[in-house]
mmCIF file of C-alpha atoms in Angstrom:
data_model
loop_
_atom_site.group_PDB
_atom_site.id
_atom_site.type_symbol
_atom_site.label_atom_id
_atom_site.label_comp_id
_atom_site.label_asym_id
_atom_site.label_seq_id
_atom_site.Cartn_x
_atom_site.Cartn_y
_atom_site.Cartn_z
ATOM 1 C CA MET A 73 16.962 -19.108 -16.440
ATOM 2 C CA LYS A 74 13.738 -19.926 -14.725
ATOM 3 C CA LYS A 75 10.522 -20.452 -16.873
ATOM 4 C CA SER A 76 8.798 -17.652 -14.970
ATOM 5 C CA ASP A 77 11.617 -15.215 -16.068
ATOM 6 C CA LYS A 78 11.263 -15.675 -19.775
ATOM 7 C CA LYS A 79 9.909 -12.647 -21.752
ATOM 8 C CA GLU A 80 6.256 -12.690 -22.119
ATOM 9 C CA THR A 81 4.624 -11.792 -25.336
ATOM 10 C CA VAL A 82 1.181 -11.407 -23.785
ATOM 11 C CA GLU A 83 0.064 -7.804 -23.485
ATOM 12 C CA SER A 84 -2.233 -6.294 -20.806
ATOM 13 C CA PRO A 85 -5.154 -5.168 -22.872
ATOM 14 C CA ILE A 86 -6.198 -1.522 -22.410
ATOM 15 C CA LEU A 87 -9.856 -1.177 -21.347
ATOM 16 C CA LYS A 88 -12.081 -0.313 -24.391
ATOM 17 C CA GLU A 89 -15.116 0.779 -22.336
ATOM 18 C CA LEU A 90 -14.608 3.178 -19.484
ATOM 19 C CA ASP A 91 -16.844 3.690 -16.488
ATOM 20 C CA LEU A 92 -17.092 6.766 -14.159
ATOM 21 C CA VAL A 93 -14.070 5.824 -12.186
ATOM 22 C CA SER A 94 -11.804 4.576 -14.802
ATOM 23 C CA LYS A 95 -12.494 7.869 -16.878
ATOM 24 C CA ILE A 96 -11.356 9.781 -13.722
ATOM 25 C CA ALA A 97 -8.070 7.660 -13.503
ATOM 26 C CA PHE A 98 -7.561 8.245 -17.156
ATOM 27 C CA ASN A 99 -7.922 12.040 -16.854
ATOM 28 C CA TYR A 100 -5.251 12.025 -14.248
ATOM 29 C CA GLY A 101 -2.872 10.110 -16.414
ATOM 30 C CA PHE A 102 -3.482 6.478 -15.669
ATOM 31 C CA THR A 103 -3.989 3.921 -18.440
ATOM 32 C CA PRO A 104 -6.910 1.590 -17.687
ATOM 33 C CA ILE A 105 -5.921 -2.005 -18.258
ATOM 34 C CA VAL A 106 -7.704 -5.326 -17.898
ATOM 35 C CA ALA A 107 -6.486 -6.597 -14.625
ATOM 36 C CA PRO A 108 -3.756 -9.274 -15.157
ATOM 37 C CA LYS A 109 -4.222 -12.886 -13.826
ATOM 38 C CA ILE A 110 -2.183 -13.977 -10.778
ATOM 39 C CA ILE A 111 -0.304 -17.248 -11.677
ATOM 40 C CA ASP A 112 1.148 -19.966 -9.461
ATOM 41 C CA ASP A 113 4.631 -18.393 -9.533
ATOM 42 C CA ASP A 114 3.310 -15.160 -8.175
ATOM 43 C CA ARG A 115 1.600 -17.050 -5.199
ATOM 44 C CA ALA A 116 4.829 -18.999 -4.565
ATOM 45 C CA ARG A 117 6.904 -15.868 -4.301
ATOM 46 C CA ALA A 118 4.512 -14.095 -2.164
ATOM 47 C CA LYS A 119 3.681 -17.058 0.195
ATOM 48 C CA THR A 120 5.768 -15.958 3.088
ATOM 49 C CA TRP A 121 4.503 -12.232 3.082
ATOM 50 C CA LYS A 122 0.729 -12.602 2.602
ATOM 51 C CA THR A 123 -0.103 -12.493 6.344
ATOM 52 C CA SER A 124 1.409 -9.099 6.615
ATOM 53 C CA ASP A 125 -0.687 -7.593 3.675
ATOM 54 C CA THR A 126 -2.948 -4.698 4.533
ATOM 55 C CA TYR A 127 -5.150 -5.568 1.772
ATOM 56 C CA ILE A 128 -5.968 -9.286 1.173
ATOM 57 C CA ASN A 129 -3.352 -10.974 -1.128
ATOM 58 C CA GLU A 130 -1.804 -7.551 -1.970
ATOM 59 C CA SER A 131 1.645 -8.876 -2.396
ATOM 60 C CA GLU A 132 0.307 -11.525 -5.035
ATOM 61 C CA GLU A 133 -1.224 -8.739 -7.079
ATOM 62 C CA ARG A 134 1.838 -6.578 -6.885
ATOM 63 C CA LEU A 135 4.134 -9.554 -7.894
ATOM 64 C CA THR A 136 1.920 -10.101 -10.801
ATOM 65 C CA LEU A 137 2.668 -6.654 -11.878
ATOM 66 C CA MET A 138 6.340 -6.886 -11.200
ATOM 67 C CA ARG A 139 6.566 -10.107 -13.295
ATOM 68 C CA LEU A 140 4.800 -8.215 -16.150
ATOM 69 C CA PHE A 141 6.942 -5.228 -15.833
ATOM 70 C CA GLN A 142 10.127 -7.372 -15.892
ATOM 71 C CA ASN A 143 8.759 -9.142 -19.024
ATOM 72 C CA MET A 144 8.202 -6.005 -20.885
ATOM 73 C CA ALA A 145 4.342 -6.494 -20.980
ATOM 74 C CA PHE A 146 3.678 -2.770 -20.328
ATOM 75 C CA ALA A 147 6.117 -1.579 -23.098
ATOM 76 C CA HIS A 148 3.288 -0.746 -25.368
ATOM 77 C CA ILE A 149 1.681 1.884 -23.146
ATOM 78 C CA ALA A 150 2.920 5.271 -22.055
ATOM 79 C CA GLN A 151 5.874 5.290 -19.773
ATOM 80 C CA PRO A 152 6.465 5.192 -16.909
ATOM 81 C CA PRO A 153 3.576 2.690 -16.470
ATOM 82 C CA MET A 154 0.509 4.472 -14.517
ATOM 83 C CA LEU A 155 -1.975 1.735 -14.265
ATOM 84 C CA TYR A 156 -5.626 1.620 -13.331
ATOM 85 C CA MET A 157 -7.222 -1.837 -12.828
ATOM 86 C CA LYS A 158 -10.447 -3.208 -11.515
ATOM 87 C CA LYS A 159 -9.911 -5.328 -8.363
ATOM 88 C CA PRO A 160 -9.502 -8.201 -7.336
ATOM 89 C CA PHE A 161 -7.142 -9.568 -9.866
ATOM 90 C CA PRO A 162 -8.300 -13.026 -11.557
ATOM 91 C CA GLY A 163 -6.890 -15.662 -9.359
ATOM 92 C CA ASN A 164 -7.116 -13.649 -6.103
ATOM 93 C CA ASP A 165 -9.355 -15.473 -3.664
ATOM 94 C CA ILE A 166 -10.650 -12.497 -1.917
ATOM 95 C CA LYS A 167 -14.411 -12.227 -1.698
ATOM 96 C CA LYS A 168 -16.188 -9.243 -3.329
ATOM 97 C CA LYS A 169 -18.230 -7.091 -0.933
ATOM 98 C CA SER A 170 -21.757 -6.930 -2.415
ATOM 99 C CA ASN A 171 -22.284 -3.086 -1.983
ATOM 100 C CA TYR A 172 -18.832 -1.933 -3.065
ATOM 101 C CA LEU A 173 -16.517 -2.162 -6.033
ATOM 102 C CA SER A 174 -12.729 -1.937 -5.758
ATOM 103 C CA CYS A 175 -9.974 -0.811 -8.071
ATOM 104 C CA GLY A 176 -6.197 -0.258 -7.938
ATOM 105 C CA LEU A 177 -3.804 2.534 -8.924
ATOM 106 C CA GLU A 178 -0.017 1.735 -9.616
ATOM 107 C CA ILE A 179 2.792 3.766 -10.701
ATOM 108 C CA LEU A 180 5.985 1.588 -11.701
ATOM 109 C CA ASN A 181 9.520 2.590 -12.053
ATOM 110 C CA VAL A 182 9.174 6.070 -10.265
ATOM 111 C CA GLY A 183 10.916 6.718 -7.066
ATOM 112 C CA ARG A 184 10.231 10.445 -6.813
ATOM 113 C CA ALA A 185 7.765 11.898 -4.211
ATOM 114 C CA SER A 186 5.561 13.223 -7.046
ATOM 115 C CA ALA A 187 4.343 9.644 -7.686
ATOM 116 C CA GLU A 188 2.836 9.526 -4.104
ATOM 117 C CA ALA A 189 1.131 12.898 -4.934
ATOM 118 C CA ILE A 190 -0.290 11.745 -8.080
ATOM 119 C CA ILE A 191 -1.642 8.454 -6.504
ATOM 120 C CA ILE A 192 -3.214 10.213 -3.556
ATOM 121 C CA ASN A 193 -4.599 12.973 -5.475
ATOM 122 C CA THR A 194 -6.215 10.678 -8.032
ATOM 123 C CA ALA A 195 -7.632 8.344 -5.369
ATOM 124 C CA TRP A 196 -9.100 11.505 -3.550
ATOM 125 C CA ALA A 197 -10.822 12.573 -6.758
ATOM 126 C CA ILE A 198 -12.383 9.099 -7.385
ATOM 127 C CA LEU A 199 -13.731 8.950 -3.978
ATOM 128 C CA SER A 200 -14.999 12.494 -4.003
ATOM 129 C CA GLU A 201 -16.856 11.766 -7.241
ATOM 130 C CA CYS A 202 -18.337 8.715 -5.702
ATOM 131 C CA GLY A 203 -19.956 10.589 -2.970
ATOM 132 C CA CYS A 204 -17.707 9.811 -0.242
ATOM 133 C CA ASP A 205 -17.557 12.572 2.532
ATOM 134 C CA ASP A 206 -15.605 13.775 5.561
ATOM 135 C CA MET A 207 -12.393 12.368 4.081
ATOM 136 C CA ARG A 208 -9.009 12.725 5.591
ATOM 137 C CA ILE A 209 -5.440 11.274 4.709
ATOM 138 C CA GLU A 210 -3.477 9.462 7.271
ATOM 139 C CA ILE A 211 0.158 9.123 6.305
ATOM 140 C CA ASN A 212 3.402 7.800 7.746
ATOM 141 C CA SER A 213 7.010 6.780 6.523
ATOM 142 C CA ILE A 214 9.439 4.085 7.304
ATOM 143 C CA GLY A 215 12.120 5.390 5.002
ATOM 144 C CA ASP A 216 14.629 3.398 3.351
ATOM 145 C CA LYS A 217 16.344 0.170 4.499
ATOM 146 C CA GLU A 218 18.601 1.866 6.778
ATOM 147 C CA SER A 219 15.828 4.054 8.375
ATOM 148 C CA PHE A 220 13.671 1.067 8.822
ATOM 149 C CA SER A 221 16.491 -1.079 10.469
ATOM 150 C CA LYS A 222 17.129 1.681 13.008
ATOM 151 C CA SER A 223 13.341 1.838 13.778
ATOM 152 C CA GLU A 224 13.031 -1.814 14.224
ATOM 153 C CA ARG A 225 15.865 -1.851 16.751
ATOM 154 C CA GLU A 226 14.139 1.050 18.653
ATOM 155 C CA LEU A 227 10.746 -0.725 18.475
ATOM 156 C CA HIS A 228 12.232 -4.023 19.689
ATOM 157 C CA SER A 229 13.909 -2.334 22.623
ATOM 158 C CA TYR A 230 10.762 -0.553 23.570
ATOM 159 C CA PHE A 231 8.627 -3.683 23.524
ATOM 160 C CA ARG A 232 11.317 -5.715 25.443
ATOM 161 C CA ASN A 233 11.333 -3.100 28.127
ATOM 162 C CA ASN A 234 7.430 -3.187 28.381
ATOM 163 C CA ILE A 235 6.802 -6.855 27.746
ATOM 164 C CA HIS A 236 5.121 -7.117 31.202
ATOM 165 C CA LYS A 237 2.285 -5.038 29.841
ATOM 166 C CA LEU A 238 1.473 -7.403 27.005
ATOM 167 C CA THR A 239 -0.623 -10.663 27.033
ATOM 168 C CA PRO A 240 0.912 -13.906 26.169
ATOM 169 C CA GLU A 241 -1.021 -13.707 22.806
ATOM 170 C CA MET A 242 0.369 -10.297 22.138
ATOM 171 C CA ARG A 243 3.936 -11.316 22.955
ATOM 172 C CA GLN A 244 3.665 -14.157 20.379
ATOM 173 C CA LYS A 245 2.492 -11.776 17.695
ATOM 174 C CA PHE A 246 5.511 -9.568 18.513
ATOM 175 C CA LYS A 247 7.869 -12.393 17.981
ATOM 176 C CA GLU A 248 6.199 -13.270 14.610
ATOM 177 C CA ASN A 249 6.027 -9.808 13.352
ATOM 178 C CA ASN A 250 6.868 -6.804 15.575
ATOM 179 C CA LEU A 251 4.996 -4.331 13.450
ATOM 180 C CA ASN A 252 1.745 -6.351 13.881
ATOM 181 C CA ILE A 253 1.732 -5.579 17.538
ATOM 182 C CA ILE A 254 1.006 -2.041 16.892
ATOM 183 C CA SER A 255 -2.339 -2.582 15.101
ATOM 184 C CA SER A 256 -3.084 -5.324 17.508
ATOM 185 C CA VAL A 257 -2.687 -2.900 20.518
ATOM 186 C CA GLU A 258 -4.512 -0.092 18.669
ATOM 187 C CA LYS A 259 -7.547 -2.365 18.042
ATOM 188 C CA MET A 260 -7.826 -3.173 21.864
ATOM 189 C CA GLY A 261 -8.387 0.502 22.758
ATOM 190 C CA GLY A 262 -8.511 1.466 26.361
ATOM 191 C CA LYS A 263 -6.576 4.145 28.232
ATOM 192 C CA GLU A 264 -3.609 1.897 29.215
ATOM 193 C CA ASN A 265 -3.153 0.912 25.671
ATOM 194 C CA GLU A 266 -3.526 4.426 24.353
ATOM 195 C CA GLU A 267 -0.601 5.414 26.577
ATOM 196 C CA PHE A 268 1.348 2.372 25.521
ATOM 197 C CA LEU A 269 0.901 3.424 21.900
ATOM 198 C CA ALA A 270 1.759 6.983 22.559
ATOM 199 C CA ASN A 271 5.141 6.241 23.785
ATOM 200 C CA ILE A 272 6.125 3.752 20.976
ATOM 201 C CA PRO A 273 9.269 5.094 18.894
ATOM 202 C CA LYS A 274 8.086 6.823 15.865
ATOM 203 C CA SER A 275 9.396 5.656 12.524
ATOM 204 C CA VAL A 276 9.690 9.196 11.231
ATOM 205 C CA SER A 277 12.283 9.883 13.997
ATOM 206 C CA SER A 278 14.538 7.222 12.533
ATOM 207 C CA LEU A 279 14.555 8.427 8.963
ATOM 208 C CA THR A 280 17.881 9.146 7.042
ATOM 209 C CA GLU A 281 18.302 12.479 5.687
ATOM 210 C CA SER A 282 17.442 11.378 2.183
ATOM 211 C CA SER A 283 14.303 9.600 3.414
ATOM 212 C CA ARG A 284 13.340 12.678 5.471
ATOM 213 C CA GLU A 285 13.677 14.900 2.510
ATOM 214 C CA HIS A 286 11.453 12.436 0.382
ATOM 215 C CA PHE A 287 8.906 12.443 3.140
ATOM 216 C CA LYS A 288 8.936 16.228 3.355
ATOM 217 C CA GLU A 289 8.540 16.514 -0.457
ATOM 218 C CA VAL A 290 5.396 14.272 -0.350
ATOM 219 C CA LEU A 291 3.714 16.317 2.482
ATOM 220 C CA GLU A 292 4.598 19.645 0.525
ATOM 221 C CA PHE A 293 2.726 18.138 -2.467
ATOM 222 C CA LEU A 294 -0.302 17.402 -0.515
ATOM 223 C CA GLU A 295 -0.314 20.936 0.972
ATOM 224 C CA CYS A 296 -0.016 22.436 -2.525
ATOM 225 C CA LEU A 297 -2.917 20.139 -3.591
ATOM 226 C CA LYS A 298 -4.865 21.370 -0.415
ATOM 227 C CA LEU A 299 -5.399 17.921 0.760
ATOM 228 C CA PRO A 300 -6.053 17.389 4.417
ATOM 229 C CA TYR A 301 -3.671 15.050 6.186
ATOM 230 C CA GLN A 302 -2.334 14.021 9.460
ATOM 231 C CA ILE A 303 0.566 12.049 10.273
ATOM 232 C CA ASN A 304 -0.387 8.714 11.969
ATOM 233 C CA ASN A 305 2.744 7.174 13.661
ATOM 234 C CA ASN A 306 1.020 3.843 14.134
ATOM 235 C CA LEU A 307 0.251 3.313 10.327
ATOM 236 C CA VAL A 308 2.500 0.367 9.343
ATOM 237 C CA PRO A 309 2.960 -1.404 6.031
ATOM 238 C CA ASN A 310 4.227 -4.969 5.163
ATOM 239 C CA LYS A 311 7.596 -4.904 6.723
ATOM 240 C CA TYR A 312 9.074 -7.387 4.204
ATOM 241 C CA TYR A 313 9.255 -5.263 1.097
ATOM 242 C CA SER A 314 7.684 -1.892 1.744
ATOM 243 C CA SER A 315 9.580 1.531 1.917
ATOM 244 C CA HIS A 316 8.926 5.114 2.527
ATOM 245 C CA THR A 317 5.300 6.273 2.546
ATOM 246 C CA ILE A 318 2.374 4.475 3.829
ATOM 247 C CA PHE A 319 -1.194 6.045 3.576
ATOM 248 C CA GLU A 320 -4.819 5.531 4.010
ATOM 249 C CA ILE A 321 -7.734 7.780 3.173
ATOM 250 C CA LYS A 322 -10.507 7.515 5.654
ATOM 251 C CA GLY A 323 -14.056 8.742 5.142
ATOM 252 C CA ILE A 324 -17.748 8.159 5.179
ATOM 253 C CA ILE A 325 -19.843 6.398 2.468
ATOM 254 C CA GLU A 326 -23.228 8.166 2.697
ATOM 255 C CA LYS A 327 -25.397 5.152 3.071
ATOM 256 C CA SER A 328 -23.286 3.471 5.722
ATOM 257 C CA GLY A 329 -22.741 6.702 7.881
ATOM 258 C CA THR A 330 -19.794 5.228 9.473
ATOM 259 C CA GLU A 331 -15.996 6.036 8.831
ATOM 260 C CA ILE A 332 -14.144 3.378 6.980
ATOM 261 C CA THR A 333 -10.827 2.924 5.288
ATOM 262 C CA LEU A 334 -11.660 3.880 1.703
ATOM 263 C CA CYS A 335 -8.121 3.653 0.317
ATOM 264 C CA ALA A 336 -4.892 2.049 1.473
ATOM 265 C CA GLY A 337 -1.555 2.263 -0.248
ATOM 266 C CA GLY A 338 2.121 2.722 -0.047
ATOM 267 C CA ARG A 339 5.542 2.238 -1.650
ATOM 268 C CA TYR A 340 6.867 -1.150 -2.300
ATOM 269 C CA ASN A 341 10.481 -0.374 -3.886
ATOM 270 C CA TYR A 342 12.017 -3.642 -2.637
ATOM 271 C CA LEU A 343 9.406 -6.166 -3.587
ATOM 272 C CA ALA A 344 10.892 -7.216 -6.956
ATOM 273 C CA LYS A 345 14.444 -8.077 -5.756
ATOM 274 C CA ARG A 346 13.207 -9.854 -2.614
ATOM 275 C CA ALA A 347 11.075 -11.774 -4.837
ATOM 276 C CA GLY A 348 14.065 -13.121 -6.612
ATOM 277 C CA TYR A 349 13.993 -10.831 -9.595
ATOM 278 C CA LYS A 350 17.356 -9.245 -10.724
ATOM 279 C CA LYS A 351 16.724 -5.645 -9.484
ATOM 280 C CA ASP A 352 14.367 -3.544 -7.536
ATOM 281 C CA ILE A 353 11.720 -1.664 -9.329
ATOM 282 C CA PRO A 354 10.584 1.472 -7.455
ATOM 283 C CA ALA A 355 6.855 1.396 -7.301
ATOM 284 C CA ILE A 356 3.787 2.709 -5.419
ATOM 285 C CA GLY A 357 0.060 1.501 -5.324
ATOM 286 C CA ALA A 358 -3.206 1.996 -3.737
ATOM 287 C CA ASN A 359 -6.306 -0.005 -3.263
ATOM 288 C CA ILE A 360 -9.653 1.794 -3.334
ATOM 289 C CA ILE A 361 -13.252 0.765 -2.515
ATOM 290 C CA TYR A 362 -16.118 2.730 -3.427
ATOM 291 C CA PRO A 363 -20.041 2.459 -3.594
ATOM 292 C CA LYS A 364 -21.397 0.001 -6.314
ATOM 293 C CA ILE A 365 -24.246 2.294 -7.065
ATOM 294 C CA ILE A 366 -22.101 5.334 -8.042
ATOM 295 C CA ALA A 367 -19.964 3.717 -10.693
ATOM 296 C CA PRO A 368 -21.799 0.924 -12.650
ATOM 297 C CA CYS A 369 -19.792 -1.256 -15.144
#
């Protein structure tokens, strides 16, 4: 047995003093805990995936949670673990933004569509209370392993047939990670690129029956909660361990006046096993940023 796989006796302390944001998370069923520390083993396991993270060093933080879950560090709190933490985790080299705070919501060991609904609804409540405006949810699904494999084949065929439209740099990016090309083309803008993106095979078209049913349930939950959403076919996750739902909440922070991504999240059901642990742990998480002035520590 590897040293890192031994049972840990250290607990993740529950926050004793709650600020506005952690109180909202608590009221929605999340246990506010002190953010755990990223260790060298987490970094080593995440090394090959980090360049595909939507949030800086996201895989390191989630692997920290997987390690602690596997080692029963959350056994002392309500099950399944629904966790709220301030971000970034200790040991994450992300630089804090001076005007914003960030936090994370995670639900571990739940594969049902209700987990997506709880995470998104809680994030929406936090951002609403923090004064964010004109918000909307963008959402997509890559489904299970079978769905994603089919989607990748179709995507690869599409780009191969249209490779003459790509710059040498974009061709190289496609070789390195075929999903990255979608965001690269999207950022470039322009009518030609918009047409190029519009014809890209949609991942939702490749969903298996069970994956389609899961995504349908997620959307039905959002409709019941009266949360405005739109499907964004160009929304892509970390291809190496993500599954099913990917989402973002976009909106305006009053002082900035410009639309930004306030929340980014998704499922990572395959992370634990691909990182070398014994079994997969269904899980979903979200990273949120909010104005510092609204929620003082």
